[in-house]
């Protein structure tokens, strides 16, 4: 894919750095080959440094598309596409994930090509580190841009396999996308070589910030788990391989004979996020981030989940779905004077309680209610917090002029129900009032914050993204055992993880009827906020549902067969390329495709771009072609988001397909039409690039934007050019106003 060439050429000179710092320079190939021993360590550190920029978008792709978090409001940031499932190739965070991944592949590959194995055990180990990084990158790229492995891996496309920078930039012959199967095989091959080289090699650098044979085994265990099929149609061979590699990690020993990795105690696990990677016996491989590299924490991973150390946006909170899982075995109470953590993983959640003018906490009844639009269609959910009054055993609350008496469900957990004004009965809990953001209680997430504060240091947003840890390896093995039908071993591994967080709450039985639900539930609880959740859902052919409050479409369901399960590979075709393609297709001399077809049909070929009567229409169609895909996705997303209940009801009422579209579907997406029309009109008024490039030197194709540019820069009349720019803005505003007047507000019906 030619798209990759720019990226690969950018790393043709290998970066050198210390792992604790960003790259600071480069080395020539001559320096490296002449003195590989002294050069190689710095070059390998450059590969590690590349992972630092990769890890941020990696986390957002995997976690934001899941159901562990809820966003309070929409955002103009590109990461919101991951939350809303608006799959768009024109996304700079997606581009960053792609670019950083292939840069790491290129850097590691170039080292592998320049240095031969067998020079020394130290060099072999460092080469193993390069193989590990490359194999890991291919897996992460493959699972993001390729369909789940159970879905015909030999037929669906993965990512291009490009190992290194091209030798001849002028005569490129880059490969197309490999299949999902080939992408995974490349990752496996690299990781097996990595494990072999690091097992037989030597290194003085230890700790989870550096690759190891155990890190390679842990990644192989995960990959084979992804290849193990679904619970309904398992691949026993790959499940066994997942077991084998997981066992190697679990039983791995130090040179002194003790276990190399150990699960933290419950008490220490509750502070997991506060330990530095090198002080955490459970961590296998992490992307180590230094405090000096994060002078601005606002846009860090943790900064989106919390407001720690006076830093962060704090706009994403633990979802109601995840909170329900945490509270399944008993209510976790975060109230400062009544704190009770039932599930150890609840300690990573920190509600932002507020006080009244007297500095006292206010007791409220908090519950989640349904949201309906004016057509009485269920559109979502929202939180409600109502101050309560207690008189003996009677608890009441008030909303406006309406008084409610709550019904007790569980006194020890202060759980009540309410017969609400919408006719529904909802359950909730008595709690202290929590600060709201757009109606969303601020259940801050601390799992990606406060690294290095285990000894009592001040809070921060420092976080080294976890790639693999022992807790995941046990769960990998449990799932693989279950897919092989070995439920006794699966139960044992599952309970090791479960009972750490929930002492005495291990499962007494695990069988074919309950293994899937129980293992998936434990993975969601244990691996939350580690960028695994969305992939875990789809790789087992499950449907993602997010029926809880937040800015997302709560009624949207994403089955594993949906095209939105995968991300679009960044492949933005420039306007220049589009114009070149169409100019050749429309060319008369030499004859292009359009003129050729016209001639074969007995018609006189027409220079559509040069003819003043046809040029404007032709260029307009070319300009519109650029955005066809975008608008198709917008409309498709709108139609599939319509509730299935509405469609089923119309079918029962006797509506045919045409009537469903005429009277139900089109009215329900009227707001989308309004938005698209506004986008189209604004785009037409502001269009510049295509009209400028394909300009036929006549006034027939002159647009306001092109005329403004020519006036300002060709004629150097900047005053008149500036006036035209102001006119263009006014023109767009007037157009939008007219459209809104004619079609109604571009916001549509909305939900009430």
XYZ file of C-alpha atoms in Angstrom:
752
model
C 0.000 0.000 0.000
C 1.503 3.245 -1.181
C -0.037 4.968 1.839
C 2.641 3.496 4.040
C 5.652 4.770 2.153
C 5.708 8.239 3.620
C 5.456 6.782 7.080
C 8.237 4.264 6.509
C 10.584 6.769 4.938
C 10.180 8.980 7.965
C 11.910 6.365 10.084
C 14.580 5.337 7.593
C 17.193 6.674 10.047
C 16.775 4.692 13.220
C 16.103 6.590 16.364
C 18.296 6.226 19.412
C 17.257 7.013 22.941
C 17.117 5.884 26.527
C 13.852 4.105 27.345
C 13.150 6.669 30.031
C 13.291 9.515 27.532
C 11.996 10.342 24.087
C 14.333 9.894 21.081
C 17.173 12.387 20.864
C 19.086 11.536 17.736
C 19.914 9.032 15.042
C 22.672 6.754 13.832
C 23.864 5.854 10.391
C 23.763 2.309 9.103
C 27.594 2.352 8.938
C 27.868 3.163 12.629
C 25.519 0.354 13.502
C 27.087 -2.395 11.408
C 30.660 -1.443 12.382
C 29.948 -1.460 16.096
C 26.673 -3.303 16.692
C 27.285 -4.043 20.369
C 27.509 -0.418 21.448
C 24.846 0.832 19.028
C 22.156 -1.776 19.380
C 20.935 -0.980 22.876
C 20.245 2.636 21.970
C 18.452 1.601 18.799
C 16.264 -0.882 20.629
C 15.416 1.818 23.153
C 14.282 3.894 20.186
C 11.757 1.162 19.383
C 10.452 1.272 22.952
C 10.158 5.039 22.733
C 7.991 4.690 19.632
C 5.480 2.719 21.706
C 4.895 5.754 23.899
C 3.056 7.693 21.198
C 1.329 4.491 20.015
C -0.095 3.556 23.403
C -2.440 6.557 23.710
C -4.567 5.949 20.581
C -4.264 2.200 21.215
C -6.064 2.635 24.523
C -8.767 4.867 23.068
C -9.577 2.487 20.207
C -9.967 -0.504 22.503
C -11.635 1.040 25.542
C -13.822 3.859 24.246
C -15.649 1.459 21.927
C -16.586 -0.767 24.872
C -19.151 -0.549 27.663
C -17.028 0.167 30.732
C -17.189 3.951 30.442
C -19.791 6.636 29.804
C -19.080 10.039 28.279
C -20.923 13.037 29.710
C -21.285 15.029 26.489
C -20.256 14.998 22.864
C -16.829 16.174 21.804
C -15.225 17.646 18.719
C -12.154 15.527 19.398
C -11.632 12.673 16.965
C -11.757 10.120 19.788
C -15.532 10.622 19.945
C -15.824 8.610 16.732
C -14.709 5.562 18.713
C -17.479 6.093 21.266
C -20.231 6.811 18.741
C -19.140 4.101 16.277
C -18.879 6.690 13.519
C -16.316 4.827 11.474
C -14.321 7.405 9.558
C -10.953 6.994 7.854
C -10.354 10.736 8.248
C -9.524 10.562 11.971
C -6.212 11.873 13.237
C -6.172 9.605 16.314
C -6.789 6.592 14.101
C -4.057 7.871 11.815
C -1.721 8.210 14.808
C -2.394 4.607 15.870
C -1.663 3.386 12.329
C 1.424 5.550 11.821
C 2.964 4.806 15.229
C 2.361 1.091 14.765
C 4.107 0.970 11.405
C 6.923 3.207 12.601
C 7.619 0.724 15.383
C 7.464 -2.119 12.834
C 9.860 -0.277 10.524
C 12.346 0.521 13.275
C 12.355 -3.016 14.640
C 12.570 -4.515 11.128
C 15.497 -2.352 10.098
C 17.445 -3.484 13.141
C 16.617 -7.119 12.415
C 17.810 -6.735 8.808
C 21.068 -5.021 9.770
C 22.135 -7.277 12.635
C 22.672 -11.026 12.266
C 21.853 -13.520 14.978
C 24.651 -15.353 16.743
C 27.090 -12.498 17.284
C 26.584 -12.646 21.025
C 23.941 -13.632 23.552
C 23.388 -9.967 24.371
C 22.779 -9.059 20.730
C 20.457 -12.048 20.297
C 18.395 -10.900 23.268
C 18.101 -7.382 21.857
C 17.059 -8.780 18.496
C 14.432 -10.753 20.399
C 13.101 -7.509 21.816
C 12.740 -6.160 18.271
C 10.863 -9.271 17.174
C 8.562 -8.897 20.174
C 7.716 -5.288 19.351
C 7.084 -6.114 15.701
C 4.904 -9.140 16.470
C 2.901 -7.205 19.055
C 2.301 -4.364 16.590
C 1.005 -6.687 13.888
C -1.423 -8.265 16.343
C -2.754 -4.951 17.608
C -3.084 -3.601 14.064
C -4.666 -6.815 12.843
C -7.364 -6.950 15.511
C -8.271 -3.280 15.028
C -8.416 -3.213 11.214
C -9.358 -6.820 10.506
C -12.488 -8.790 11.282
C -12.571 -11.152 14.300
C -10.649 -14.344 13.693
C -13.698 -16.633 13.846
C -15.077 -14.882 10.752
C -13.247 -16.460 7.780
C -9.712 -15.239 8.562
C -8.403 -16.612 5.292
C -10.853 -14.469 3.295
C -11.042 -11.150 5.136
C -8.352 -8.504 4.913
C -5.921 -7.753 7.703
C -3.095 -5.226 7.342
C -0.113 -4.929 4.968
C 3.001 -6.800 6.062
C 5.844 -4.367 5.453
C 8.947 -5.322 7.390
C 11.292 -2.380 7.159
C 11.789 0.663 4.994
C 12.090 0.151 1.219
C 15.555 -0.128 -0.288
C 14.561 1.801 -3.414
C 12.138 4.627 -2.750
C 11.939 5.550 -6.427
C 10.802 2.118 -7.602
C 8.353 1.022 -4.982
C 6.651 -2.325 -4.992
C 4.784 -2.379 -1.688
C 2.397 -5.203 -0.793
C -1.338 -4.922 -0.525
C -3.243 -5.920 2.600
C -2.625 -9.424 3.855
C -5.463 -11.584 5.101
C -6.396 -11.670 8.778
C -4.925 -15.159 8.920
C -1.600 -14.064 7.421
C -1.431 -11.036 9.733
C -1.890 -13.223 12.805
C 0.648 -15.749 11.489
C 3.184 -12.960 11.032
C 2.624 -11.873 14.633
C 2.940 -15.449 15.897
C 6.121 -16.121 13.926
C 7.739 -12.937 15.244
C 6.760 -13.667 18.843
C 8.036 -17.243 18.678
C 11.398 -15.990 17.402
C 11.354 -13.321 20.119
C 10.770 -15.901 22.847
C 13.534 -18.170 21.504
C 16.112 -15.405 21.235
C 15.339 -13.938 24.657
C 15.216 -17.390 26.296
C 18.703 -18.228 25.049
C 20.095 -14.708 25.181
C 21.323 -12.532 28.008
C 20.333 -9.094 29.257
C 21.099 -6.855 32.190
C 17.827 -4.950 31.750
C 14.926 -6.451 33.621
C 11.461 -5.362 34.624
C 8.148 -4.971 32.804
C 9.319 -1.894 30.890
C 11.402 -4.248 28.731
C 10.355 -7.198 26.605
C 11.038 -10.703 27.865
C 10.345 -14.281 26.837
C 7.412 -14.204 29.268
C 6.029 -11.099 27.575
C 6.207 -12.943 24.236
C 4.508 -16.015 25.751
C 1.776 -13.852 27.304
C 1.106 -12.223 23.941
C 1.061 -15.615 22.210
C -1.437 -16.825 24.796
C -3.710 -13.897 23.968
C -3.349 -14.311 20.200
C -4.163 -18.010 20.308
C -7.147 -17.175 22.536
C -8.343 -14.769 19.822
C -7.910 -17.655 17.371
C -9.701 -20.186 19.583
C -13.102 -19.574 18.021
C -16.240 -18.924 20.020
C -17.740 -20.848 22.916
C -20.298 -22.267 20.497
C -17.730 -23.213 17.842
C -14.337 -23.513 19.555
C -10.999 -24.311 17.947
C -9.533 -26.819 20.407
C -6.055 -26.781 18.872
C -5.620 -23.040 19.297
C -7.248 -23.173 22.735
C -4.621 -25.718 23.811
C -1.841 -23.458 22.525
C -3.313 -20.583 24.535
C -3.203 -22.853 27.600
C 0.383 -23.937 26.923
C 1.758 -20.417 26.602
C -0.237 -19.145 29.575
C 1.158 -21.991 31.681
C 4.712 -21.075 30.681
C 4.144 -17.552 31.981
C 2.467 -18.651 35.212
C 5.182 -21.218 36.002
C 8.104 -19.022 34.923
C 10.842 -18.767 37.568
C 13.686 -16.441 38.426
C 17.332 -17.466 38.496
C 16.905 -18.021 42.246
C 14.085 -20.499 41.652
C 11.106 -18.423 42.804
C 8.118 -17.493 40.662
C 8.927 -14.583 38.380
C 5.409 -13.131 38.502
C 2.970 -13.120 41.395
C -0.581 -11.929 41.818
C -0.791 -8.996 44.196
C -2.640 -9.500 47.434
C -6.155 -8.085 47.631
C -4.923 -5.119 49.636
C -2.126 -4.329 47.200
C -4.279 -5.009 44.148
C -6.648 -2.275 45.323
C -3.647 0.045 44.902
C -2.484 -1.565 41.665
C -2.529 1.693 39.752
C -0.281 3.455 42.265
C 2.764 1.196 41.881
C 5.597 1.986 39.505
C 5.898 -0.756 36.855
C 9.210 -1.998 38.239
C 7.657 -2.413 41.696
C 4.658 -4.422 40.481
C 5.225 -8.184 40.527
C 2.054 -8.761 38.504
C 3.048 -6.664 35.477
C 4.629 -8.532 32.571
C 4.986 -5.761 29.993
C 3.996 -2.112 30.125
C 4.742 0.942 28.020
C 6.645 2.957 30.575
C 5.779 6.656 30.636
C 7.929 9.088 32.609
C 6.533 12.086 34.447
C 8.927 14.310 32.491
C 7.267 13.214 29.250
C 3.826 14.334 30.428
C 4.110 17.997 31.402
C 0.509 18.419 30.252
C -1.747 15.741 31.673
C -4.959 17.185 30.325
C -5.014 14.986 27.281
C -3.507 11.900 28.872
C -5.372 8.633 29.193
C -6.002 9.132 32.897
C -6.833 12.795 32.380
C -10.007 11.822 30.516
C -11.185 9.527 33.322
C -10.532 11.645 36.388
C -9.424 14.940 37.876
C -6.362 14.005 39.909
C -3.772 16.357 41.312
C -5.684 19.338 39.900
C -5.145 17.932 36.419
C -7.414 16.333 33.862
C -10.681 16.761 31.980
C -12.606 14.185 33.994
C -15.267 13.718 31.281
C -15.527 9.927 31.195
C -16.976 7.963 34.069
C -17.595 4.359 35.044
C -20.669 3.184 33.162
C -23.818 2.084 34.944
C -23.299 -1.346 33.368
C -19.850 -1.682 34.897
C -21.097 -0.331 38.238
C -23.842 -2.966 38.283
C -21.210 -5.681 37.780
C -19.155 -4.293 40.650
C -22.230 -4.275 42.904
C -23.502 -7.702 41.887
C -22.156 -9.398 45.036
C -23.150 -6.565 47.348
C -23.188 -2.811 47.314
C -19.841 -1.041 47.207
C -20.255 2.091 49.304
C -17.837 4.942 48.590
C -19.292 7.407 51.126
C -16.353 8.743 53.159
C -17.911 7.912 56.528
C -19.472 4.611 55.423
C -16.911 3.272 52.993
C -17.231 -0.419 52.250
C -15.499 -2.026 49.279
C -17.011 -5.422 48.486
C -15.275 -6.024 45.136
C -11.630 -4.942 45.255
C -11.925 -3.540 41.741
C -14.418 -0.981 43.048
C -11.465 0.777 44.665
C -10.522 2.080 41.212
C -13.786 4.103 41.191
C -13.936 7.441 43.028
C -17.286 9.330 43.115
C -17.023 13.102 43.308
C -19.243 13.822 46.328
C -20.297 17.417 46.992
C -21.369 19.244 50.141
C -23.895 21.965 50.930
C -23.135 25.484 52.137
C -22.519 24.114 55.632
C -19.978 21.622 54.405
C -22.289 18.650 54.972
C -23.104 15.841 52.591
C -26.663 15.774 51.232
C -28.477 12.431 51.148
C -30.221 11.679 47.871
C -32.059 8.844 46.224
C -30.284 8.103 42.939
C -31.740 5.954 40.202
C -31.746 5.597 36.422
C -34.914 6.301 34.474
C -35.954 5.774 30.880
C -35.977 8.687 28.433
C -38.728 9.030 25.824
C -39.098 11.503 22.966
C -42.294 13.387 22.212
C -43.537 10.426 20.185
C -43.210 8.281 23.311
C -40.401 6.241 21.803
C -37.779 4.989 24.232
C -34.548 6.754 23.273
C -32.201 6.332 26.229
C -31.553 6.627 29.941
C -30.614 9.308 32.447
C -29.710 9.576 36.122
C -32.006 11.211 38.668
C -30.862 12.457 42.093
C -33.628 13.528 44.509
C -32.977 14.846 48.046
C -34.628 12.622 50.647
C -36.339 13.052 53.982
C -36.505 10.373 56.681
C -39.221 10.005 59.277
C -38.801 6.793 61.208
C -38.668 3.998 58.666
C -40.372 6.103 56.002
C -38.189 7.643 53.299
C -39.619 10.259 50.951
C -38.256 12.457 48.218
C -39.581 15.336 46.187
C -39.212 16.432 42.556
C -40.877 19.734 41.786
C -44.361 19.525 43.261
C -44.437 15.734 43.224
C -43.762 13.760 46.404
C -42.685 10.135 46.417
C -42.601 7.534 49.151
C -39.855 4.992 48.569
C -40.323 1.249 49.017
C -37.576 -0.648 50.824
C -35.803 -3.428 48.913
C -32.672 -4.054 50.995
C -32.084 -2.226 54.260
C -28.386 -3.142 54.662
C -27.602 -1.729 51.217
C -30.114 1.140 51.490
C -31.712 0.010 48.263
C -35.218 1.303 47.474
C -37.714 1.477 44.626
C -39.791 4.390 43.372
C -43.072 4.493 41.468
C -42.092 7.352 39.194
C -44.275 9.882 37.417
C -43.776 8.217 34.016
C -45.609 5.149 35.290
C -42.457 3.067 35.637
C -40.997 1.548 38.804
C -37.259 2.074 39.230
C -34.785 0.847 41.831
C -31.925 2.871 43.268
C -29.873 3.569 46.388
C -29.572 6.162 49.109
C -26.246 7.909 48.628
C -24.608 11.268 49.068
C -25.137 13.723 46.246
C -22.551 13.362 43.481
C -21.425 16.195 41.227
C -23.107 16.005 37.824
C -21.833 16.807 34.358
C -24.592 16.968 31.749
C -26.690 14.813 34.072
C -23.927 12.228 34.488
C -22.673 11.545 38.056
C -18.902 11.851 38.205
C -17.857 8.313 39.029
C -14.183 8.989 38.366
C -11.973 6.120 37.179
C -8.529 5.908 38.839
C -7.134 2.779 37.209
C -5.178 4.899 34.715
C -3.985 7.532 37.186
C -1.735 8.059 40.220
C 1.187 5.871 39.177
C 4.036 6.267 41.654
C 1.855 7.409 44.549
C 1.943 4.117 46.503
C 4.167 5.696 49.140
C 1.849 8.620 49.717
C 3.037 11.049 47.051
C 0.683 13.677 45.641
C -1.951 12.568 43.139
C -1.111 12.728 39.428
C -2.305 11.486 36.077
C 0.827 9.463 35.408
C 0.076 6.050 33.906
C 2.121 3.450 32.037
C -0.324 1.538 29.793
C -0.469 -2.142 30.670
C 0.064 -4.518 27.759
C 0.055 -7.771 29.718
C -0.144 -8.821 33.361
C -0.524 -12.071 35.246
C -4.229 -11.561 36.033
C -5.035 -11.581 32.308
C -2.920 -14.701 31.715
C -4.942 -16.664 34.284
C -8.159 -15.530 32.609
C -6.771 -16.452 29.184
C -6.096 -19.950 30.436
C -9.495 -20.222 32.119
C -11.303 -19.337 28.898
C -9.154 -21.685 26.816
C -9.814 -24.540 29.260
C -13.558 -23.846 29.044
C -13.483 -23.928 25.239
C -11.829 -27.333 25.458
C -14.520 -28.543 27.849
C -12.098 -28.827 30.789
C -14.327 -26.982 33.256
C -12.580 -28.087 36.455
C -9.296 -26.426 35.445
C -11.193 -23.444 34.036
C -13.007 -23.042 37.363
C -9.760 -23.195 39.323
C -8.107 -20.448 37.257
C -11.245 -18.312 37.225
C -11.619 -18.501 41.000
C -7.986 -17.508 41.558
C -8.795 -14.129 40.023
C -12.336 -13.852 41.361
C -11.555 -14.676 44.976
C -8.741 -12.163 45.094
C -11.302 -9.392 44.579
C -14.261 -11.169 46.169
C -12.962 -13.344 49.030
C -15.122 -16.415 49.555
C -17.234 -15.676 46.453
C -15.659 -18.184 44.099
C -17.873 -20.309 41.858
C -18.812 -23.747 43.161
C -19.393 -25.069 39.686
C -18.534 -24.209 36.112
C -20.111 -26.016 33.198
C -21.153 -25.646 29.577
C -24.277 -23.709 30.516
C -22.636 -20.983 32.627
C -18.928 -20.855 31.694
C -19.307 -18.278 28.951
C -21.246 -15.761 31.057
C -19.067 -16.148 34.129
C -15.718 -15.936 32.362
C -16.754 -12.966 30.240
C -18.071 -11.197 33.335
C -14.783 -11.727 35.175
C -12.748 -10.512 32.211
C -14.820 -7.352 32.031
C -14.355 -6.675 35.743
C -10.669 -7.530 35.861
C -9.437 -6.037 32.575
C -11.544 -2.874 32.563
C -9.724 0.230 31.290
C -6.904 -1.818 29.739
C -8.159 -1.443 26.137
C -9.403 -5.042 25.883
C -13.171 -4.828 26.356
C -14.522 -4.140 22.847
C -12.227 -6.752 21.303
C -13.296 -9.307 23.930
C -16.947 -8.789 22.991
C -16.532 -9.181 19.250
C -13.951 -11.990 19.186
C -16.517 -14.273 20.839
C -19.240 -13.247 18.389
C -21.180 -11.254 20.983
C -23.282 -8.117 20.547
C -22.187 -4.925 22.272
C -25.015 -3.199 24.134
C -24.754 0.052 26.061
C -28.190 0.498 27.646
C -27.139 3.024 30.244
C -26.894 6.835 30.567
C -24.351 8.768 28.560
C -23.967 10.783 25.380
C -23.791 7.611 23.267
C -26.790 6.138 21.477
C -28.056 3.835 24.211
C -30.420 2.030 21.855
C -27.717 1.159 19.333
C -26.572 -2.447 19.319
C -23.391 -3.541 17.559
C -23.395 -7.249 16.636
C -20.051 -8.900 15.946
C -21.062 -9.171 12.279
C -21.502 -5.390 11.934
C -19.042 -3.552 9.678
C -18.366 -1.111 12.531
C -16.635 -3.838 14.509
C -13.475 -2.949 12.595
C -11.857 0.423 12.053
C -11.327 1.908 8.616
C -7.713 1.974 7.575
C -6.664 5.619 7.182
C -6.680 6.088 3.434
C -7.491 9.683 2.649
C -7.336 10.350 -1.088
C -6.245 13.916 -1.678
C -8.203 16.265 -3.865
C -5.189 16.413 -6.166
C -5.328 12.635 -6.680
C -9.084 12.692 -7.310
C -8.694 15.477 -9.852
C -5.882 13.648 -11.611
C -7.990 10.491 -11.860
C -11.042 12.252 -13.270
C -9.086 14.537 -15.616
C -7.571 11.453 -17.251
C -10.943 9.686 -17.383
C -12.532 12.746 -19.050
C -9.625 13.554 -21.329
C -10.255 13.842 -25.097
C -6.635 13.793 -26.193
C -5.252 11.369 -25.165
C -8.594 9.610 -25.054
C -9.909 8.833 -21.615
C -12.416 6.220 -20.501
C -15.502 8.464 -20.793
C -14.698 9.607 -24.313
C -13.876 6.044 -25.314
C -17.289 4.840 -24.140
C -19.023 7.768 -25.903
C -17.244 6.938 -29.136
C -18.202 3.259 -28.918
C -21.822 4.312 -28.419
C -21.683 6.407 -31.593
C -21.579 9.742 -29.780
C -19.265 12.659 -30.404
C -16.701 12.859 -27.558
C -17.023 16.081 -25.547
C -14.310 17.824 -23.543
C -16.532 18.060 -20.469
C -14.011 20.021 -18.434
C -13.140 22.472 -21.188
C -16.701 23.152 -22.386
C -18.181 26.179 -20.604
C -21.649 24.609 -20.696
C -20.668 21.303 -19.066
C -17.663 22.213 -16.928
C -19.580 23.480 -13.884
C -21.856 20.434 -13.702
C -18.944 18.048 -14.241
C -16.715 19.581 -11.569
C -19.647 19.745 -9.158
C -20.226 16.004 -9.596
C -16.517 15.307 -9.048
C -16.516 17.441 -5.911
C -19.613 15.623 -4.625
C -18.012 12.247 -5.281
C -15.496 12.898 -2.467
C -18.218 12.928 0.149
C -20.501 10.130 -1.044
C -18.996 7.628 1.383
C -19.321 9.988 4.337
C -23.006 10.672 3.733
C -23.739 7.009 3.071
C -22.290 6.141 6.469
C -24.275 8.931 8.146
C -27.560 7.732 6.660
C -26.757 4.070 7.248
C -25.982 4.749 10.910
C -29.231 6.696 11.244
C -31.355 3.920 9.752
C -29.790 1.070 11.749
C -30.210 3.044 14.980
C -34.006 2.982 14.628
C -35.466 0.788 17.346
C -36.305 -2.747 16.206
C -39.463 -2.553 18.310
C -40.803 0.261 16.127
C -40.162 -1.711 12.935
C -41.724 -4.870 14.387
C -44.779 -2.886 15.502
C -45.245 -1.430 12.018
C -44.953 -4.889 10.463
C -47.646 -6.198 12.801
C -49.835 -3.265 11.742
C -49.522 -4.352 8.125
C -46.954 -1.879 6.787
C -44.943 -3.000 3.778
C -41.311 -2.013 3.180
C -42.238 1.112 1.193
C -44.686 2.285 3.860
C -42.128 1.699 6.609
C -39.686 3.997 4.840
C -42.324 6.599 3.895
C -44.135 6.882 7.203
C -41.699 5.609 9.844
C -38.028 5.494 8.916
C -37.746 8.731 6.945
C -39.648 10.828 9.541
C -37.484 9.374 12.331
C -34.282 10.416 10.564
C -35.605 13.807 9.453
C -33.064 15.526 11.638
C -30.261 13.688 9.815
C -31.545 14.961 6.478
C -31.522 18.492 7.836
C -27.962 18.146 9.097
C -26.735 16.641 5.831
C -28.395 19.380 3.780
C -26.708 22.022 5.939
C -23.372 20.252 5.490
C -23.900 19.987 1.742
C -24.859 23.619 1.251
C -22.017 24.886 3.418
C -19.626 22.597 1.590
C -20.791 23.821 -1.794
C -20.471 27.462 -0.797
C -16.984 27.005 0.613
C -15.646 24.507 -1.947
C -12.273 25.410 -3.315
C -9.764 22.665 -4.034
C -11.441 20.686 -6.810
C -12.693 23.802 -8.621
C -9.276 25.450 -8.375
C -7.366 22.409 -9.641
C -9.786 21.707 -12.517
C -10.254 25.373 -13.425
C -10.928 25.666 -17.189
C -9.755 29.317 -17.247
C -13.271 30.546 -17.908
C -15.715 32.237 -15.566
C -18.108 29.295 -15.845
C -16.404 27.402 -13.022
C -15.587 30.374 -10.812
C -16.686 30.000 -7.192
C -16.630 32.554 -4.405
C -13.742 30.762 -2.708
C -11.631 30.515 -5.884
C -12.366 34.120 -6.815
C -11.385 35.203 -3.293
C -8.075 33.324 -3.550
C -7.216 34.730 -6.990
C -8.101 38.246 -5.894
C -6.009 38.101 -2.740
C -2.952 36.167 -3.916
C -2.798 36.474 -7.712
C -3.788 40.129 -7.851
C -2.386 41.014 -4.396
C -5.634 42.806 -3.537
C -5.786 41.594 0.046
C -8.387 44.112 1.158
C -10.912 43.008 -1.446
C -10.000 39.368 -0.775
C -10.683 39.817 2.940
C -14.044 41.407 2.146
C -14.958 38.443 0.006
C -14.054 36.073 2.858
C -16.412 37.948 5.182
C -19.115 37.782 2.508
C -18.550 34.020 2.254
C -19.108 33.589 5.984
C -22.302 35.680 5.843
C -23.459 33.701 2.813
C -23.060 30.431 4.726
C -24.909 31.757 7.769
C -27.787 33.026 5.650
C -27.988 29.714 3.817
C -28.124 27.771 7.077
C -30.841 30.109 8.374
C -32.958 29.609 5.258
C -32.558 25.838 5.441
C -33.577 25.774 9.088
C -36.563 27.925 8.309
C -37.667 25.634 5.509
C -36.963 22.262 7.075
C -37.261 23.054 10.759
C -34.384 23.081 13.177
C -31.389 21.028 12.133
C -31.527 19.457 15.577
C -34.607 17.521 14.609
C -37.151 16.192 17.027
C -34.664 15.283 19.661
C -35.535 13.528 22.834
C -37.357 15.176 25.601
